[in-house]
Short mmCIF file of C-alpha atoms and ligand atoms in Angstrom, two decimals:
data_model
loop_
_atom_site.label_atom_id
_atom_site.label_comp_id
_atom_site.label_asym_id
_atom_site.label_seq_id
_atom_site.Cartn_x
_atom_site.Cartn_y
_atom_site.Cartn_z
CA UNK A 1 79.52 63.48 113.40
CA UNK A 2 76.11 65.13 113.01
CA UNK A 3 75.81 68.28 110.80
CA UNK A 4 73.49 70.86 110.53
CA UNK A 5 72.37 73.77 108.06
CA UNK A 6 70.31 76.75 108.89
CA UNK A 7 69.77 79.43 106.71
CA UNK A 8 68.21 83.18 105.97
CA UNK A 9 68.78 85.94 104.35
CA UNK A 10 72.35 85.20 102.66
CA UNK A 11 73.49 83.50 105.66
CA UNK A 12 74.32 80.05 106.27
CA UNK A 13 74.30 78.94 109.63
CA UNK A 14 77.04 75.10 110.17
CA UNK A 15 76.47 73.46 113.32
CA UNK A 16 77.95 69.90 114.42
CA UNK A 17 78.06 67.74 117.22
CA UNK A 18 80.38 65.01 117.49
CA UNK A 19 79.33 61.03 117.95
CA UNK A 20 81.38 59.63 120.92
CA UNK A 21 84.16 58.17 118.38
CA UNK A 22 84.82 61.59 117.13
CA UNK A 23 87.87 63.25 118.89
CA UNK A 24 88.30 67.19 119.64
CA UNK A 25 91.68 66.61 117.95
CA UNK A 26 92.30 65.51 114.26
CA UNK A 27 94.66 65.24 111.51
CA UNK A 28 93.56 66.72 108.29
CA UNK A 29 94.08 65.27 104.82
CA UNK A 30 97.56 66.61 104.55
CA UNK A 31 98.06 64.79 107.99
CA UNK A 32 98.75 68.26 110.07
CA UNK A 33 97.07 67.57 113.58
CA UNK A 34 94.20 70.06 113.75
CA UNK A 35 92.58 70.61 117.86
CA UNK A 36 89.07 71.87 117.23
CA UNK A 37 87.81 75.63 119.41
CA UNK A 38 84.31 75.60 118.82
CA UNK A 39 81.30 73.26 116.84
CA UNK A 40 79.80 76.61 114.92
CA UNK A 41 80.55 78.33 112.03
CA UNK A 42 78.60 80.60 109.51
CA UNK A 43 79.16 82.21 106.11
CA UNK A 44 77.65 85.30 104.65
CA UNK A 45 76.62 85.14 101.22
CA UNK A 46 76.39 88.67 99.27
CA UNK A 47 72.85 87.74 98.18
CA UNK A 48 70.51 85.17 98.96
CA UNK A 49 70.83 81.96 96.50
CA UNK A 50 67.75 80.19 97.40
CA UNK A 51 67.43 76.40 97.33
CA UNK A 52 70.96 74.90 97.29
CA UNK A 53 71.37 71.10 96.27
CA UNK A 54 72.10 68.95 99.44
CA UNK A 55 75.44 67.43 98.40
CA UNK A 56 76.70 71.06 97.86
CA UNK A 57 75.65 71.73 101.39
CA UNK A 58 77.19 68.43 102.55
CA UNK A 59 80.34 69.19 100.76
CA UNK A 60 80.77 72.46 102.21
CA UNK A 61 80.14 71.10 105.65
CA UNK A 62 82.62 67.95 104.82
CA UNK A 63 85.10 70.68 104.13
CA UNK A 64 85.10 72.03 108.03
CA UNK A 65 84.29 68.63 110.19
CA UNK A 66 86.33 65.88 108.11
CA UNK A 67 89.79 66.09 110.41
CA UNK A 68 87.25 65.42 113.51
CA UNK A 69 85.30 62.30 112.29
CA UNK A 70 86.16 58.94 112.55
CA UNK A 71 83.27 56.17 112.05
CA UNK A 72 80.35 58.17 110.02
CA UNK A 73 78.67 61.52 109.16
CA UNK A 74 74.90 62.21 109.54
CA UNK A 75 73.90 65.70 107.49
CA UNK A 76 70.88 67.14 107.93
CA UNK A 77 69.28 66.36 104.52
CA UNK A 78 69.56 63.28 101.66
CA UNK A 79 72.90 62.97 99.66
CA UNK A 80 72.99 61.26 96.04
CA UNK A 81 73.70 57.97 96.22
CA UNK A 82 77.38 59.56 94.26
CA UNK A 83 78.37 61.76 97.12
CA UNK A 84 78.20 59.48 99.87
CA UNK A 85 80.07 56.72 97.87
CA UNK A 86 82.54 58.86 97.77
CA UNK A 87 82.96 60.08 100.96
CA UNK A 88 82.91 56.57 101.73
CA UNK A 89 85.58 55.40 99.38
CA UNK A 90 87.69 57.94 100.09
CA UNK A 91 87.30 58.33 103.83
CA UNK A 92 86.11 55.73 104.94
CA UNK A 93 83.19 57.27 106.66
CA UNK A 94 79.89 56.19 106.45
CA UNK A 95 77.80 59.04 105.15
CA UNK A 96 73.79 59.56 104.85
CA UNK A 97 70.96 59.52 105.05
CA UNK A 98 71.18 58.73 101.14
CA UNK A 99 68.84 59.67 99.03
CA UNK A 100 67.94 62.22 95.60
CA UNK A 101 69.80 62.73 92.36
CA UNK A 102 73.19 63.98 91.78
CA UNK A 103 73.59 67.74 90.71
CA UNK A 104 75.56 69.22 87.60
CA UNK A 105 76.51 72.40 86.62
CA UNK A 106 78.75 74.15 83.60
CA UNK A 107 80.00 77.29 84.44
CA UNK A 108 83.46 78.26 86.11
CA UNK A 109 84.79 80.29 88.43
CA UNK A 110 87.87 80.90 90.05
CA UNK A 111 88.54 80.43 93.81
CA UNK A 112 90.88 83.95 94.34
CA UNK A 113 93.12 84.97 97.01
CA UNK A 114 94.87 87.91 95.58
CA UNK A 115 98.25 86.12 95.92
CA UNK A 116 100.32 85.51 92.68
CA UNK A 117 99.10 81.95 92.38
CA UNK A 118 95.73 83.04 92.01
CA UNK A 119 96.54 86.14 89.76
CA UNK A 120 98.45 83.76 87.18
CA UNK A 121 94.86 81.53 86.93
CA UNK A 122 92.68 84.89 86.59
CA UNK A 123 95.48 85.87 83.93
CA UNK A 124 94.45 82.39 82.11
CA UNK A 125 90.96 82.98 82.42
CA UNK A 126 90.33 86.88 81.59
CA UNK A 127 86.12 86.52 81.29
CA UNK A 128 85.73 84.05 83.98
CA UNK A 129 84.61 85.12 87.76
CA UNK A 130 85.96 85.62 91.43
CA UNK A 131 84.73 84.13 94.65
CA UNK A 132 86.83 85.27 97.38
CA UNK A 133 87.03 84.27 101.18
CA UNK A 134 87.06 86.80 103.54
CA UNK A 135 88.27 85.88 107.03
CA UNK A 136 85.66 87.95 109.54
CA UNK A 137 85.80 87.54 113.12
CA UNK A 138 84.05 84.55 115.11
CA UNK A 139 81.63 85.40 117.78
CA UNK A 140 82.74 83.37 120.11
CA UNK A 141 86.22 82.79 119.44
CA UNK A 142 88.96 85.80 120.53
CA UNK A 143 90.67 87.05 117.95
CA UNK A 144 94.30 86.74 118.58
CA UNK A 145 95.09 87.02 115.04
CA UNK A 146 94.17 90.81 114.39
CA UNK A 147 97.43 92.12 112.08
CA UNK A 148 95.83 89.66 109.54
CA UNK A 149 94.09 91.83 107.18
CA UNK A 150 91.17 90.36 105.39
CA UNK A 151 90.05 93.85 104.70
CA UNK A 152 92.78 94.96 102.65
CA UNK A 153 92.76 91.83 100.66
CA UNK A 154 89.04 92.21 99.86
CA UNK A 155 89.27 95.79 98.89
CA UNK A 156 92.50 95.03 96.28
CA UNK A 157 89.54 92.05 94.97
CA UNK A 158 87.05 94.75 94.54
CA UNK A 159 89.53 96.99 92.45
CA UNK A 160 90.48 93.97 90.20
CA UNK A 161 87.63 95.57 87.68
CA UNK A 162 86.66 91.50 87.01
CA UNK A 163 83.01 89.95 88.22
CA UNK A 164 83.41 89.08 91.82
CA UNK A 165 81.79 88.21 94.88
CA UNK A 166 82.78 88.66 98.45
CA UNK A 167 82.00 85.66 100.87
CA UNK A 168 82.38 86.16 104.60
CA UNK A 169 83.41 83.40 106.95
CA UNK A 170 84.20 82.83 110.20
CA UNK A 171 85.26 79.13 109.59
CA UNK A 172 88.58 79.11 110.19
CA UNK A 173 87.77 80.02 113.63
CA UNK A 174 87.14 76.44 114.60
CA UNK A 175 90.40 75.56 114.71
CA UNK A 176 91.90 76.02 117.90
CA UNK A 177 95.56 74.70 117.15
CA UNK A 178 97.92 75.06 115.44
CA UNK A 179 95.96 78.63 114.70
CA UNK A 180 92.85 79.59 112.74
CA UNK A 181 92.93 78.55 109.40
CA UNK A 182 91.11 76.29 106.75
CA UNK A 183 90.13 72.80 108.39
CA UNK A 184 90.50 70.98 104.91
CA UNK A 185 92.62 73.41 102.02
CA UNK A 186 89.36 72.89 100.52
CA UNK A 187 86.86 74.95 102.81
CA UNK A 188 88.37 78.08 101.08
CA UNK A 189 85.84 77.31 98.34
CA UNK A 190 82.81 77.30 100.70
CA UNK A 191 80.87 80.25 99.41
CA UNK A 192 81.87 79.02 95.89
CA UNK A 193 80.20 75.67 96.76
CA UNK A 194 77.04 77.58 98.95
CA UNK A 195 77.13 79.66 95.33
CA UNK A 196 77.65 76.91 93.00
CA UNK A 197 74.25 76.36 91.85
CA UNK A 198 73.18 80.09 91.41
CA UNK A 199 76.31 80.52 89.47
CA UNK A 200 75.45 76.80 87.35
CA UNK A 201 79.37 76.34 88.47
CA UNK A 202 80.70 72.98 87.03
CA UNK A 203 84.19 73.70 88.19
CA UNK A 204 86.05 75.92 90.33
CA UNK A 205 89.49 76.73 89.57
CA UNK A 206 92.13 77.03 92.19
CA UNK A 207 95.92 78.57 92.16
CA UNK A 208 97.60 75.39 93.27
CA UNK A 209 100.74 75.18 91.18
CA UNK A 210 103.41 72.65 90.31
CA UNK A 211 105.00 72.72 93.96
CA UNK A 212 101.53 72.28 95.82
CA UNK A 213 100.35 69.65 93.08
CA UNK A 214 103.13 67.38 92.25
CA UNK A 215 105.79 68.12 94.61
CA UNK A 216 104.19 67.47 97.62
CA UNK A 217 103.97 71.24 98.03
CA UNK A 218 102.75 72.94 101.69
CA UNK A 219 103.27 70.62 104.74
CA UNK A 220 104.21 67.42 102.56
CA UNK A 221 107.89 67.94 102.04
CA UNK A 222 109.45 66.95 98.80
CA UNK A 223 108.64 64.35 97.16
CA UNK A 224 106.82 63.46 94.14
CA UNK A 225 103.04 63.03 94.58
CA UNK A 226 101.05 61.97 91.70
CA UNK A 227 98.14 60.52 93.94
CA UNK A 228 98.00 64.02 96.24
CA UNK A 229 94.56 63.14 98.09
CA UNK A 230 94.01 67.03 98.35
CA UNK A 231 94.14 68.04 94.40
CA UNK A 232 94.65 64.61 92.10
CA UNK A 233 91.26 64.04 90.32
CA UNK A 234 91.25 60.63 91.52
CA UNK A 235 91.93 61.40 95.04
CA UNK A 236 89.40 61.77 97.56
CA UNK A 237 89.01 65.26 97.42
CA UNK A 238 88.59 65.22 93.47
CA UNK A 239 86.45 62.41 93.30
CA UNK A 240 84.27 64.38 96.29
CA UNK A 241 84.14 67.65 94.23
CA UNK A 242 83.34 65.93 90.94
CA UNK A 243 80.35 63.68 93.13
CA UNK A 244 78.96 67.37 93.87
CA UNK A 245 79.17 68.57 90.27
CA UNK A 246 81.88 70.36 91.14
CA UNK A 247 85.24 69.81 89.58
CA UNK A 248 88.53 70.84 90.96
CA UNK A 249 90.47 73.06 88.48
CA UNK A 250 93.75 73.62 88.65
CA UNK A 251 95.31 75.84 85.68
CA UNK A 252 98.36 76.42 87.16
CA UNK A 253 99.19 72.90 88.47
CA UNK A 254 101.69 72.19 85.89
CA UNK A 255 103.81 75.37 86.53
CA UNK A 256 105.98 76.22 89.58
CA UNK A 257 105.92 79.73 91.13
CA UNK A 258 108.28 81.22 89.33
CA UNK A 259 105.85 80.93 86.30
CA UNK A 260 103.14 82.26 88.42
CA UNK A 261 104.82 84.88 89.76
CA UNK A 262 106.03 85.90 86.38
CA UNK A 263 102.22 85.59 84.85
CA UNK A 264 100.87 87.67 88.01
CA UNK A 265 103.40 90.67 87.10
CA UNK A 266 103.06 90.46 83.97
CA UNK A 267 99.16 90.67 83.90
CA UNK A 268 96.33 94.01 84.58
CA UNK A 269 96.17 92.52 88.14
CA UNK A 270 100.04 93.34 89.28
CA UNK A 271 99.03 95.84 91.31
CA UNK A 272 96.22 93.85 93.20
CA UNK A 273 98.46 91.09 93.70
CA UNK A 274 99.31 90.58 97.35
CA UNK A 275 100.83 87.57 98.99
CA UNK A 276 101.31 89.50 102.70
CA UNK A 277 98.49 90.05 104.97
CA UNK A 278 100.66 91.59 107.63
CA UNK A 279 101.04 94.99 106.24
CA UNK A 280 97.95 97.58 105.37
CA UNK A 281 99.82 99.76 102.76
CA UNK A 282 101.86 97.08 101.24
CA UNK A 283 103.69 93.61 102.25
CA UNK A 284 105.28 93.65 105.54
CA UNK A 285 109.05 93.16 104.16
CA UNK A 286 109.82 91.37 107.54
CA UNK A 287 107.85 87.86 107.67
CA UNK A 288 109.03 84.40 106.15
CA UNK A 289 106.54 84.64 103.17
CA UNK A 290 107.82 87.92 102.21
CA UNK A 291 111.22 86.68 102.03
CA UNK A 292 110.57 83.56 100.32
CA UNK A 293 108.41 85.66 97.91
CA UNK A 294 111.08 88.16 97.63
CA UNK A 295 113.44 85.41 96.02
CA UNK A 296 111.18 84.22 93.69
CA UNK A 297 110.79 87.85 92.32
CA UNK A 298 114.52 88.20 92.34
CA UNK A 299 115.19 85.81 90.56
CA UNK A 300 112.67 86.34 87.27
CA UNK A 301 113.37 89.98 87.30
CA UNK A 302 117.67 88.97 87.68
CA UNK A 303 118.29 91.42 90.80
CA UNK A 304 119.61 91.42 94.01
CA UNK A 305 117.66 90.27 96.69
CA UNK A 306 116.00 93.62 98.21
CA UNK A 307 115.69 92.59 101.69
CA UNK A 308 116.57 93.85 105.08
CA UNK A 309 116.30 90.43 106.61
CA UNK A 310 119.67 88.96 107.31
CA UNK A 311 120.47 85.46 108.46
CA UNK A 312 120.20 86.14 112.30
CA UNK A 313 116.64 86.58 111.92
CA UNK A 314 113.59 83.96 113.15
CA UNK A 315 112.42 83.92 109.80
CA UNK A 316 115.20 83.00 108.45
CA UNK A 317 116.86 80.39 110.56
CA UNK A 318 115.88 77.20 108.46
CA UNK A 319 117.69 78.73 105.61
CA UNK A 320 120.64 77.77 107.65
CA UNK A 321 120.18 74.24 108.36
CA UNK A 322 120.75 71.82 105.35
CA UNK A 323 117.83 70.75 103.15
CA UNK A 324 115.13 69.39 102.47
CA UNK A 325 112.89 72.66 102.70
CA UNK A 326 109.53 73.17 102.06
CA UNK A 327 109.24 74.72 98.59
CA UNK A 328 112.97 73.52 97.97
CA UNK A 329 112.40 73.69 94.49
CA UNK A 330 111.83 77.53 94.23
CA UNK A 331 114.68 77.83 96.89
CA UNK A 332 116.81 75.89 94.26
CA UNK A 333 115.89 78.42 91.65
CA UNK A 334 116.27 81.54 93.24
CA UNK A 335 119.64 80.42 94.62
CA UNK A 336 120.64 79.41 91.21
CA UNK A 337 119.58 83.53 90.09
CA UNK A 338 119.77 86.12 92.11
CA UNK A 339 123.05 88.02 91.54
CA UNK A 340 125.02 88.33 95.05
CA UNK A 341 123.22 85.15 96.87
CA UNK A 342 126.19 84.17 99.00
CA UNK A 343 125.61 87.98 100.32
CA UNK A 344 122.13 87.15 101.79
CA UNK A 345 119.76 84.96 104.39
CA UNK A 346 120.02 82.06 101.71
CA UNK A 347 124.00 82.17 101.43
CA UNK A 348 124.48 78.70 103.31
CA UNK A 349 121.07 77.23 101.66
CA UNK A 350 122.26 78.20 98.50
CA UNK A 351 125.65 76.38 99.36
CA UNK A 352 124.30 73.39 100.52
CA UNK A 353 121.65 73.07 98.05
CA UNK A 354 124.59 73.98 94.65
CA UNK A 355 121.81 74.85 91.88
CA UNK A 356 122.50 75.77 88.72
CA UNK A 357 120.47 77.44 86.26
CA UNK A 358 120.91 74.84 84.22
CA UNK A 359 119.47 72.00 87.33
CA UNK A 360 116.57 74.30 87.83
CA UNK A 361 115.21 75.24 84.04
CA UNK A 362 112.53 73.08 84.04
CA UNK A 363 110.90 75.26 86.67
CA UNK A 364 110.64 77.52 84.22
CA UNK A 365 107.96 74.97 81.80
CA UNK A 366 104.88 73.42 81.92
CA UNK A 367 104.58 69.68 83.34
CA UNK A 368 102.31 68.19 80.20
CA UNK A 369 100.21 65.62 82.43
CA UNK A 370 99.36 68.64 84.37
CA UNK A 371 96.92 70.12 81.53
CA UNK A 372 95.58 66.39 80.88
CA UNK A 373 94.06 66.22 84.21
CA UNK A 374 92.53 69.29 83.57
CA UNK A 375 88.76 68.92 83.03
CA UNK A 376 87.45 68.62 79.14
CA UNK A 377 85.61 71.68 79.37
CA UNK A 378 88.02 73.96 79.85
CA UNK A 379 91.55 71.65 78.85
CA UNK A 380 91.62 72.79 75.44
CA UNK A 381 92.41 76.53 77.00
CA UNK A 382 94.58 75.89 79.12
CA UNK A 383 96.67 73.89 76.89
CA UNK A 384 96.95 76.84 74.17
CA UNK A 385 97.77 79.38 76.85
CA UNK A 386 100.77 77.06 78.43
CA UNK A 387 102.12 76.45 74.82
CA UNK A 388 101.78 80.20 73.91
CA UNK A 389 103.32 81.54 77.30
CA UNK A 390 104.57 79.20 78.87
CA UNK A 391 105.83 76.05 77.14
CA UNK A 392 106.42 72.41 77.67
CA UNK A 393 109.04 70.20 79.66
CA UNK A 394 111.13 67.79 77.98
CA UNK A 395 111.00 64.15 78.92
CA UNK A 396 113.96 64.91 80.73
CA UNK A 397 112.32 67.71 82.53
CA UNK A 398 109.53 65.88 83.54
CA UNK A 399 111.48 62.83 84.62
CA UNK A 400 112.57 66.18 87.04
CA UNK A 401 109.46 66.21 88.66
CA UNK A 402 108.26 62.42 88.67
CA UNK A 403 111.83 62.11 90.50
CA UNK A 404 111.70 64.74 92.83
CA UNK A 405 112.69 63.62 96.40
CA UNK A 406 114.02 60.25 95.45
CA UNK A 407 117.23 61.15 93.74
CA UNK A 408 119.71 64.20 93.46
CA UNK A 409 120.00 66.47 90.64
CA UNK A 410 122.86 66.75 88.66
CA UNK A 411 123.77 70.15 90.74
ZN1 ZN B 501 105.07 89.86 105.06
#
């Protein structure tokens, strides 16, 4: 895989080119097969950073071509001798040429979506900035994916009051199948990384939580995963990040959803937050994430489920199958919760699944070796909120976690 930067004027032009090795189809780190639609990409800075150190740029560019490479990766300028060994030990690619001194940085900022996740982190950290990534069109990719609104999302960012920038990208645009999206989770932080030396960032904080962390959250499908290649510190992606000068922060990783969600409400930004891109004057009410959502928010705020999807529906047909389920551990606590559950889309998971209140409180704490893998600088802070607002799991809690997937609760 050969990569290639050009840049002017704010924008960053990616180009790459694969060796003969390299396949059009890929799995990325979380092992979801990802078919590449194009070799191009760009990304629109709000201003124009100036020089940018070469392992950020190689980083950024890792971010969008790792599912595709298989033997090595050429990028278009020296990498510290850091960076490539750890693209190397990670990946298993060779990387180069090698060559310069690794970068450093001190400053944080957080990586924000305007979903609750997010919200809960910029609720941690009141003083500390916004990057967001705006989906924009590619130009020469069609755009079969128009009802997602990027646009609203960005405009809710702009009205959060806090220090933010905007970063455009087409990105996600080279992916072909299963539909556009991130490569690697990770190229949602490209404009922080294009950004990271104007902004001295020495960290970026992300809203993965407990579920995405430690439960094998997103396509990995419960079980317990302390080693998580995408977000453990010692996993490739971490030890990649912290080559750049760059560390992976994750505030919320030791609390599930429901904590998020309850942080998010409970903060200034409630009425910015927004996990639907389908609607323009609110979520959409009708798609999977809204009714997954929907329990969570039940269940903190002890109502009924206000939906007007019933079991019949698409969305909500793996609620009738038996576990395991993505996410099953908020599905376990909103069953356990919301008043009238046997009346609703999750009447026969709640059945199957039989969670108490009781088998699901430790969703409601902070998992302690969650804050220790939190970088020094910013530990100490993260640490005082969780035991202020939050609290901590009981060895028996946490034994909850470090056994999920392997044996059955006491439900
Ligand atoms: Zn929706």
């Amino acid at each position: 895989m050969r990569v290639a930067w050009t840049a002017g004027d704010g924008l960053r032009h990616l180009a790459f080119r694969l060796d003969a090795e390299d396949g059009i189809t890929g799995p990325c780190t979380d092992g979801q097969p990802l078919k590449m639609a194009t070799n191009s990409c760009r990304v629109e800075l709000p201003y124009e950073p100036g020089e940018t150190h070469p392992d950020l740029l190689a980083l950024t560019a890792w971010t969008v071509v790792a599912p595709w490479t298989r033997r090595r990766v050429v990028f278009d300028r020296p990498v510290s001798p850091e960076f490539a060994a750890a693209i190397e030990e990670g990946w298993g690619i060779e990387a180069g040429p090698v060559g310069g001194s690794p970068r450093s940085g001190r400053g944080l900022a957080i990586s924000y979506s305007g979903g609750a996740d997010s919200a809960a982190v910029a609720a941690m950290l009141p003083d500390v900035p916004f990057v967001h990534f705006q989906r924009v069109p590619h130009p020469r990719v069609p755009n079969r994916w128009a009802h997602y609104r990027s646009d609203t999302l960005a405009r809710l960012v702009g009205r959060t009051g806090r220090e933010s920038v905007t970063v455009r990208s087409d990105l996600e645009f080279v992916l072909a199948e299963p539909r556009p999206g991130y490569p690697e989770h990770h190229a949602v932080a490209a404009g922080s990384l294009l950004l990271a030396d104007e902004l001295d960032l020495g960290g970026i904080a992300f809203g993965y939580e407990l579920g995405s962390r430690w439960l094998g959250g997103g396509r990995y499908l419960h079980r317990y995963t302390p080693d998580n290649p995408m977000w453990a510190p010692h996993g490739a992606w971490g030890r990649a990040f912290a080559a750049a000068g760059v560390r992976i922060v994750l505030p919320v990783g030791g609390v599930s959803e429901a904590v998020t969600m309850r942080l998010a409400l409970g903060s200034p930004l409630r009425e910015h937050v927004r996990w639907c891109l389908r609607g323009t004057g609110g979520p959409c009410g009708t798609c999977g994430k809204c009714l997954y959502k929907e329990l969570i928010q039940a269940a903190i705020e002890r109502r009924p489920l206000r939906t007007s999807i019933t079991a019949d529906r698409g969305v909500a047909r793996k609620w009738q199958r038996p576990p395991p389920y993505g996410g099953q551990e908020m599905i376990e606590y909103g069953c356990a919760r919301v008043p009238g559950i046997e009346d609703t889309a999750f009447a026969k998971a709640a059945a199957f699944l039989g969670a108490t209140e009781e088998s699901t409180a430790w969703l409601d704490r902070c998992y302690p070796p969650a804050v220790e893998e939190v970088p020094a600088p910013w530990r100490e802070r993260v640490r005082a909120f969780m035991a202020a607002e939050v609290g901590f799991m009981s060895e028996d809690e946490a034994r909850r976690v470090e056994t999920w997937g392997t044996v059955r609760g006491p439900s």
